[in-house]
PDB file of C-alpha atoms in Angstrom:
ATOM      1  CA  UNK A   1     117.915 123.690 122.535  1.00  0.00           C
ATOM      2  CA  UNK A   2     116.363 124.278 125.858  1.00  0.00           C
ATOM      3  CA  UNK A   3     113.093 121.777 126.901  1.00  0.00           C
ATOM      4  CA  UNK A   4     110.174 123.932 127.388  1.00  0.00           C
ATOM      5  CA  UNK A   5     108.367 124.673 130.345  1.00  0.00           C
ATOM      6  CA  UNK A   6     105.966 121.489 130.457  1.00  0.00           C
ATOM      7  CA  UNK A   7     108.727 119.287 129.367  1.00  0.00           C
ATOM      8  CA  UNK A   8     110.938 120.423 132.226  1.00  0.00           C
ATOM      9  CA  UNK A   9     107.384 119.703 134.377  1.00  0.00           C
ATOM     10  CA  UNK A  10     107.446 116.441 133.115  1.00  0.00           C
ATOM     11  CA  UNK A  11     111.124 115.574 133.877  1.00  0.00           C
ATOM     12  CA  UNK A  12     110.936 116.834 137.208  1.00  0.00           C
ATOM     13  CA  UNK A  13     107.873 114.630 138.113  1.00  0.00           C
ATOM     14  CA  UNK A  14     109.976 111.676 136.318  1.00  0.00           C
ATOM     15  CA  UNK A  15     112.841 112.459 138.864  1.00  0.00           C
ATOM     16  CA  UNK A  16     109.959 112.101 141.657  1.00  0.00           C
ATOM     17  CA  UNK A  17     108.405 109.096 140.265  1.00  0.00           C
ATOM     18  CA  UNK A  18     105.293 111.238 139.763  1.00  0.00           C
ATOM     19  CA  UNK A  19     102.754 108.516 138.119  1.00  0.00           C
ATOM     20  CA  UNK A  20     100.898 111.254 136.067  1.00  0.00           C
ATOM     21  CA  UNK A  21     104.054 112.561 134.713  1.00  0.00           C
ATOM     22  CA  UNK A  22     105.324 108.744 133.801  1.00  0.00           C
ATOM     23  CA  UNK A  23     101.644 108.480 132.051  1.00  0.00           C
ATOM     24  CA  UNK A  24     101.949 111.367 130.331  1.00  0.00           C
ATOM     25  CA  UNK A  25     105.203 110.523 129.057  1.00  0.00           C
ATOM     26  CA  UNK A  26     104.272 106.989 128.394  1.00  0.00           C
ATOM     27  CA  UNK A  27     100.781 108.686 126.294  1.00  0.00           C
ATOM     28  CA  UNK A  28     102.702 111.183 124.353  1.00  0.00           C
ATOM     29  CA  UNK A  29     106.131 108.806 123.251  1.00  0.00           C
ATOM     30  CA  UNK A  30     105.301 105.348 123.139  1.00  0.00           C
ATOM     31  CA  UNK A  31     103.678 105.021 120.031  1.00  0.00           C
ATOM     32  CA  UNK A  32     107.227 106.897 118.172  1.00  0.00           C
ATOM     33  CA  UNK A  33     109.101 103.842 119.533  1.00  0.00           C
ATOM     34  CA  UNK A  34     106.750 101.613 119.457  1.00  0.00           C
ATOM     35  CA  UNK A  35     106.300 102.533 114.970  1.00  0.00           C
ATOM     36  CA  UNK A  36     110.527 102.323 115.758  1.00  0.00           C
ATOM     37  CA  UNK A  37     110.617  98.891 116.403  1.00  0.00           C
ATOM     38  CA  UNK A  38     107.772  97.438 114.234  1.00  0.00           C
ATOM     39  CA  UNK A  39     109.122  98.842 111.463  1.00  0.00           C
ATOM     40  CA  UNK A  40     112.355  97.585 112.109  1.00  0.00           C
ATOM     41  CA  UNK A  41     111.851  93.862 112.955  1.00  0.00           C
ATOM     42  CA  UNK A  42     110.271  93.760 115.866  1.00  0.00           C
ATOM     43  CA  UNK A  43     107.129  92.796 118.174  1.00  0.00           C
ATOM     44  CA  UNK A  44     104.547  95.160 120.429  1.00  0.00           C
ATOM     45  CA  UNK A  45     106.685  93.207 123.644  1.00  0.00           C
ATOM     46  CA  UNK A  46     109.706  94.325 121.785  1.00  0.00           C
ATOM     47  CA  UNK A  47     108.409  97.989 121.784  1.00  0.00           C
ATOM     48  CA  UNK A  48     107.027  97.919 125.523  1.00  0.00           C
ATOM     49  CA  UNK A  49     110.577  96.656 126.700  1.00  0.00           C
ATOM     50  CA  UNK A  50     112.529  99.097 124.677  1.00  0.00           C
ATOM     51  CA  UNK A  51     110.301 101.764 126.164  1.00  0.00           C
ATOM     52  CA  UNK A  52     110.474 100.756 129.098  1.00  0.00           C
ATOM     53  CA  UNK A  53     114.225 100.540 129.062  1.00  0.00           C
ATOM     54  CA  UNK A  54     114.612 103.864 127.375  1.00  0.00           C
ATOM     55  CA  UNK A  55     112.472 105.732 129.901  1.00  0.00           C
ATOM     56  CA  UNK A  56     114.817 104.024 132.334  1.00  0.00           C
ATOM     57  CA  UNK A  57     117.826 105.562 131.439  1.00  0.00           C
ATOM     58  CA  UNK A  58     116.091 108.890 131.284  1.00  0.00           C
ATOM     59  CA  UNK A  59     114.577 108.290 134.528  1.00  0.00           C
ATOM     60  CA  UNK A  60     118.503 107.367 136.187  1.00  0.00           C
ATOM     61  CA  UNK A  61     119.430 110.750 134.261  1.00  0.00           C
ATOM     62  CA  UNK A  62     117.154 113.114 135.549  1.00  0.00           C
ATOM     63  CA  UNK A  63     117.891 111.220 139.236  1.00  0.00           C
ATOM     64  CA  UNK A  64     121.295 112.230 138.892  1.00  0.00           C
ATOM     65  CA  UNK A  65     120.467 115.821 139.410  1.00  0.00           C
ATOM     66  CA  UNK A  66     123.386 117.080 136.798  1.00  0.00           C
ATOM     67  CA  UNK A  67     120.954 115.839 134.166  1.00  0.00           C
ATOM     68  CA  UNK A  68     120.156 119.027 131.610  1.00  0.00           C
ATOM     69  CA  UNK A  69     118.282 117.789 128.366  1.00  0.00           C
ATOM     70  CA  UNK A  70     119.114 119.973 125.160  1.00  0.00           C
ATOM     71  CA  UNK A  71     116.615 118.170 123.634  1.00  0.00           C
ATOM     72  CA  UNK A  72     112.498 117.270 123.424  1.00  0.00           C
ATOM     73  CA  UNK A  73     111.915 114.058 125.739  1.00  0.00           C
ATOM     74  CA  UNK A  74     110.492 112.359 122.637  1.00  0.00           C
ATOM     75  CA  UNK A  75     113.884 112.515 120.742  1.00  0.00           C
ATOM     76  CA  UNK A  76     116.117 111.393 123.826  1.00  0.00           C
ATOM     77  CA  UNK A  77     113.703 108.522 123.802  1.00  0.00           C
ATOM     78  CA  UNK A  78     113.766 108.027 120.295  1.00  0.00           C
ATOM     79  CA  UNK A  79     117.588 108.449 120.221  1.00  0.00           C
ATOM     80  CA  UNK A  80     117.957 105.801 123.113  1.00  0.00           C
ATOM     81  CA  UNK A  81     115.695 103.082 122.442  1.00  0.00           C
ATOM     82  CA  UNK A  82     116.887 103.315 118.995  1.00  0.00           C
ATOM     83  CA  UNK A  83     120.548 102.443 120.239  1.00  0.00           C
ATOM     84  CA  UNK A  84     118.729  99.537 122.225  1.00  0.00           C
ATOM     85  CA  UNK A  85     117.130  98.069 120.003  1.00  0.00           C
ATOM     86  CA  UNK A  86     120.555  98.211 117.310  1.00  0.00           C
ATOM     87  CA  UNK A  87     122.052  96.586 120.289  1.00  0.00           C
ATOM     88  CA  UNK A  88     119.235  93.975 120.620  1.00  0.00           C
ATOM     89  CA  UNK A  89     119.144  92.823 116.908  1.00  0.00           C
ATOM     90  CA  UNK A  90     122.894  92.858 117.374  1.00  0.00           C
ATOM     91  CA  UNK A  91     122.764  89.655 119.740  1.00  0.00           C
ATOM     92  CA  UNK A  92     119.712  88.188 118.090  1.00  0.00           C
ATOM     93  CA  UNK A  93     121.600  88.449 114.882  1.00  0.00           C
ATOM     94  CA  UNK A  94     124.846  89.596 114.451  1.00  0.00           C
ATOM     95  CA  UNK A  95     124.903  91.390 111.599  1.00  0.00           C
ATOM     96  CA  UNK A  96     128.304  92.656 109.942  1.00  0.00           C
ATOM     97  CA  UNK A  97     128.166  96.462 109.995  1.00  0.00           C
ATOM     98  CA  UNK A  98     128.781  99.203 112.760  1.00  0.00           C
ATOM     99  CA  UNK A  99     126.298 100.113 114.899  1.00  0.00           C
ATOM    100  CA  UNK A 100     127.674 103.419 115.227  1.00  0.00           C
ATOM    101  CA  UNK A 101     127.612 103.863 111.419  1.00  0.00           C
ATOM    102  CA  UNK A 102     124.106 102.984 111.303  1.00  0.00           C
ATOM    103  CA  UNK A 103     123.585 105.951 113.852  1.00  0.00           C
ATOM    104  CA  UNK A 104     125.388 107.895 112.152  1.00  0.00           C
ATOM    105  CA  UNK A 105     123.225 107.138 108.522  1.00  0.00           C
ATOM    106  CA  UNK A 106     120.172 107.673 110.361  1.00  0.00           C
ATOM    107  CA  UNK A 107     119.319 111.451 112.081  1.00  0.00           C
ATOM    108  CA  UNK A 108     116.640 110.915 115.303  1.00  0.00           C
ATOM    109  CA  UNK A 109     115.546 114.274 114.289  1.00  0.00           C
ATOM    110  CA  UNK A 110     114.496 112.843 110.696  1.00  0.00           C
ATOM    111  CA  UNK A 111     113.157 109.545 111.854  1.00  0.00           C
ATOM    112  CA  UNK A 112     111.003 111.353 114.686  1.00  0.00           C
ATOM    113  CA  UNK A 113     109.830 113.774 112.332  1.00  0.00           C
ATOM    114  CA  UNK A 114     109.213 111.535 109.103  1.00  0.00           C
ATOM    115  CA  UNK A 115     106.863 109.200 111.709  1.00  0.00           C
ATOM    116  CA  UNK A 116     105.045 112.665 112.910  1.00  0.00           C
ATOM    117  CA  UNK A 117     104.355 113.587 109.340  1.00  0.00           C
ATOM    118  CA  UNK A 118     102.865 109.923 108.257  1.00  0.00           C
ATOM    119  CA  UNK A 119     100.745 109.743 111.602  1.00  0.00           C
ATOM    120  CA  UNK A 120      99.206 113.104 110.257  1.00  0.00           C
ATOM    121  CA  UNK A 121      98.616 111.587 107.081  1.00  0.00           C
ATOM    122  CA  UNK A 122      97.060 108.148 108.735  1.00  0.00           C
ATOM    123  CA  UNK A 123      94.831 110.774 111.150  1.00  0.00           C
ATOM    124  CA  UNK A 124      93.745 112.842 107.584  1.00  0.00           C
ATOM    125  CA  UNK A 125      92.811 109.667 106.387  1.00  0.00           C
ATOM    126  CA  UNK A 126      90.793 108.626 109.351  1.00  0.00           C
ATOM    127  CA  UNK A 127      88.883 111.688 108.792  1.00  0.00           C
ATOM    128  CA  UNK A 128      88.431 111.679 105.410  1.00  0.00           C
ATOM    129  CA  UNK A 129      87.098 108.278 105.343  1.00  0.00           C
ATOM    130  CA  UNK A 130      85.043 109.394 108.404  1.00  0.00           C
ATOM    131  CA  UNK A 131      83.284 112.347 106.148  1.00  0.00           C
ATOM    132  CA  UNK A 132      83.271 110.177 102.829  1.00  0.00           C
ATOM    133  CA  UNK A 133      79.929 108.516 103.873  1.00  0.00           C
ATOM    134  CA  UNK A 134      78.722 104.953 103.275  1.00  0.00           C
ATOM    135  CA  UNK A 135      78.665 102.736 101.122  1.00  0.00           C
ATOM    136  CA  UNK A 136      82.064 104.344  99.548  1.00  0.00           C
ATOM    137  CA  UNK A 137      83.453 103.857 103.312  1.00  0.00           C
ATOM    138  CA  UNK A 138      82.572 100.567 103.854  1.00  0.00           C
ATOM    139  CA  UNK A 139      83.294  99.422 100.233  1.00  0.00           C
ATOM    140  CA  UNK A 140      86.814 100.967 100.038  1.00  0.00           C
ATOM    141  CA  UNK A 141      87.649  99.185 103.754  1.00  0.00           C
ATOM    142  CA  UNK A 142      86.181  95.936 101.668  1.00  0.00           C
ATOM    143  CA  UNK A 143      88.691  95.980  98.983  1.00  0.00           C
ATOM    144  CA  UNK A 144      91.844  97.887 100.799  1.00  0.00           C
ATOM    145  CA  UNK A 145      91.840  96.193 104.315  1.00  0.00           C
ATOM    146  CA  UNK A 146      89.502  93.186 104.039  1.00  0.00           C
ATOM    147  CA  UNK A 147      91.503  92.477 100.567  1.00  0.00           C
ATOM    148  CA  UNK A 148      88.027  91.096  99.270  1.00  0.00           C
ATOM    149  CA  UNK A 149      87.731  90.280  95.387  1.00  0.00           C
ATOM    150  CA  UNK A 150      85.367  92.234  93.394  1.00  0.00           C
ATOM    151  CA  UNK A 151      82.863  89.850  92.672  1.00  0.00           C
ATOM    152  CA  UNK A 152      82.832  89.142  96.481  1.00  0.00           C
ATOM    153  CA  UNK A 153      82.379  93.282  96.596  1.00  0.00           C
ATOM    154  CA  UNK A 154      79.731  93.293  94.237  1.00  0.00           C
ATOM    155  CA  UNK A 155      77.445  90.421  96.027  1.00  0.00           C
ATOM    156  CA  UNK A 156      77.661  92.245  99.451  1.00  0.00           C
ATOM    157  CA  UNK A 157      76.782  95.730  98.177  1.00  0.00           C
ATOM    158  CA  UNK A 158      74.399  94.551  95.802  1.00  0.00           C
ATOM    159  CA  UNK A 159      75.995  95.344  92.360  1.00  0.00           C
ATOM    160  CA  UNK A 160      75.247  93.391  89.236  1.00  0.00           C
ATOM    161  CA  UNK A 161      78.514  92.163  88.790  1.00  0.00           C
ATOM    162  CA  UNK A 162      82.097  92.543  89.845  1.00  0.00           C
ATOM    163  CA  UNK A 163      82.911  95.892  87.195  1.00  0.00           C
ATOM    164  CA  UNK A 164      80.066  97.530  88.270  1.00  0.00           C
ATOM    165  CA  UNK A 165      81.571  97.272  91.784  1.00  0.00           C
ATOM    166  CA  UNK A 166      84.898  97.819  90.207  1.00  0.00           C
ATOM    167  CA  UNK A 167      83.410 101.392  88.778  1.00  0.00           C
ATOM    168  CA  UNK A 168      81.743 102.463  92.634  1.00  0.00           C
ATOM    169  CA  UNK A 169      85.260 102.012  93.737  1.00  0.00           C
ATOM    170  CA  UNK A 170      86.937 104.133  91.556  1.00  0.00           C
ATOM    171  CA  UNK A 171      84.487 106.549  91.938  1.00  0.00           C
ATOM    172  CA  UNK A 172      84.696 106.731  95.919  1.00  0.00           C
ATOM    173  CA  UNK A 173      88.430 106.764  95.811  1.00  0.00           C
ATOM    174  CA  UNK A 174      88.270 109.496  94.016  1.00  0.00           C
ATOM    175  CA  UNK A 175      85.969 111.276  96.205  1.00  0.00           C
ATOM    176  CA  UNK A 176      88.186 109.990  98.543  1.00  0.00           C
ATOM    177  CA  UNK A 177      91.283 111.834  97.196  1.00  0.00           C
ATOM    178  CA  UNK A 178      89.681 114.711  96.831  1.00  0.00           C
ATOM    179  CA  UNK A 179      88.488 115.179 100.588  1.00  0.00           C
ATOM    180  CA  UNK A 180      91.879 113.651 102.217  1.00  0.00           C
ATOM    181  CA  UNK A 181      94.075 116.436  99.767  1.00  0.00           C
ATOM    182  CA  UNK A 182      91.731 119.502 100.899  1.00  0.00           C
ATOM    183  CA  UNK A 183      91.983 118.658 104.267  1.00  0.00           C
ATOM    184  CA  UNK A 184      95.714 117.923 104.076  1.00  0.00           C
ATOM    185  CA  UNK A 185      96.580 121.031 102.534  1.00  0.00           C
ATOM    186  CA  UNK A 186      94.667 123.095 105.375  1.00  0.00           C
ATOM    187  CA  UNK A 187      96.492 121.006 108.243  1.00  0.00           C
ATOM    188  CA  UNK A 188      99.977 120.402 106.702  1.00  0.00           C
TER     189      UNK A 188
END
């Protein structure tokens, strides 16, 4: 696989130490490694020094001039800080399996991919709670993020008592459903 035309941009302004390309790079990738090493142990200063180190080595490739990329920036990334951060949690804690088997288990193609697909879901479900409308909005945030009980629920929205709350909620995350699978069919 060739890079496209604005990827090859992108790694040519790298090689110059371009600061839009860097940003752009930073913009589009960061948040793939930075999901990478969250979910797998880590901190945010974890993910910015992983980053940072991965777009280092692609920065000393593309320097080289023999550098040719057969694959999108965001997987060479991926791919790389991924064997960092093995390597990382490796000295932290040795652990007793192969790194390279652990590569091996897990395809950068899948990984990349499976975090594109839930960040589409998390983005439907900004929107659909966006067009869902208050209270439901509010109240579902109340129960799912705030983790408040229902009888907590119930005094802040005004219900009589803590099923009646109970009730609104079921009925708004059902409304709920019913916008974020309509709009994920159309976009997925």
């Amino acid at each position: 696989m060739k890079t496209d035309h604005n990827e090859q941009h992108l790694l040519e302004g790298l090689a110059q130490n371009d600061r839009k390309a860097v940003e752009s790079i930073y913009r589009s990738h960061y948040n793939v490694i930075q999901t990478l090493i969250i979910n797998n142990n880590g901190s945010a200063d974890d993910a910015r020094d992983i980053f940072q180190e991965a777009l280092v080595v692609l920065f000393e490739k593309v320097r080289s001039g023999s550098f040719e990329l057969h694959c999108q920036i965001r997987t060479y990334l991926y791919s790389v800080a991924k064997r960092l951060w093995l390597k990382r949690l490796q000295q932290i804690k040795p652990f007793t399996g192969d790194i390279a088997y652990a590569e091996e288990t897990i395809s950068v193609e899948e990984d990349a991919e499976m975090h594109d697909k839930k960040q589409e879901s998390f983005r439907i479900m900004e929107n659909s709670l966006d067009h869902l409308g208050e209270p439901c909005r509010s109240l579902l945030k109340a129960y799912y993020m705030e983790k408040q009980p229902m009888a907590e629920i119930a005094a802040h929205f005004g219900y009589t008592n803590a099923d009646n709350a109970k009730n609104q909620k079921y009925k708004c995350l059902t409304r709920l459903k019913k916008i974020f699978f309509a709009q994920y069919k159309n976009d997925v």
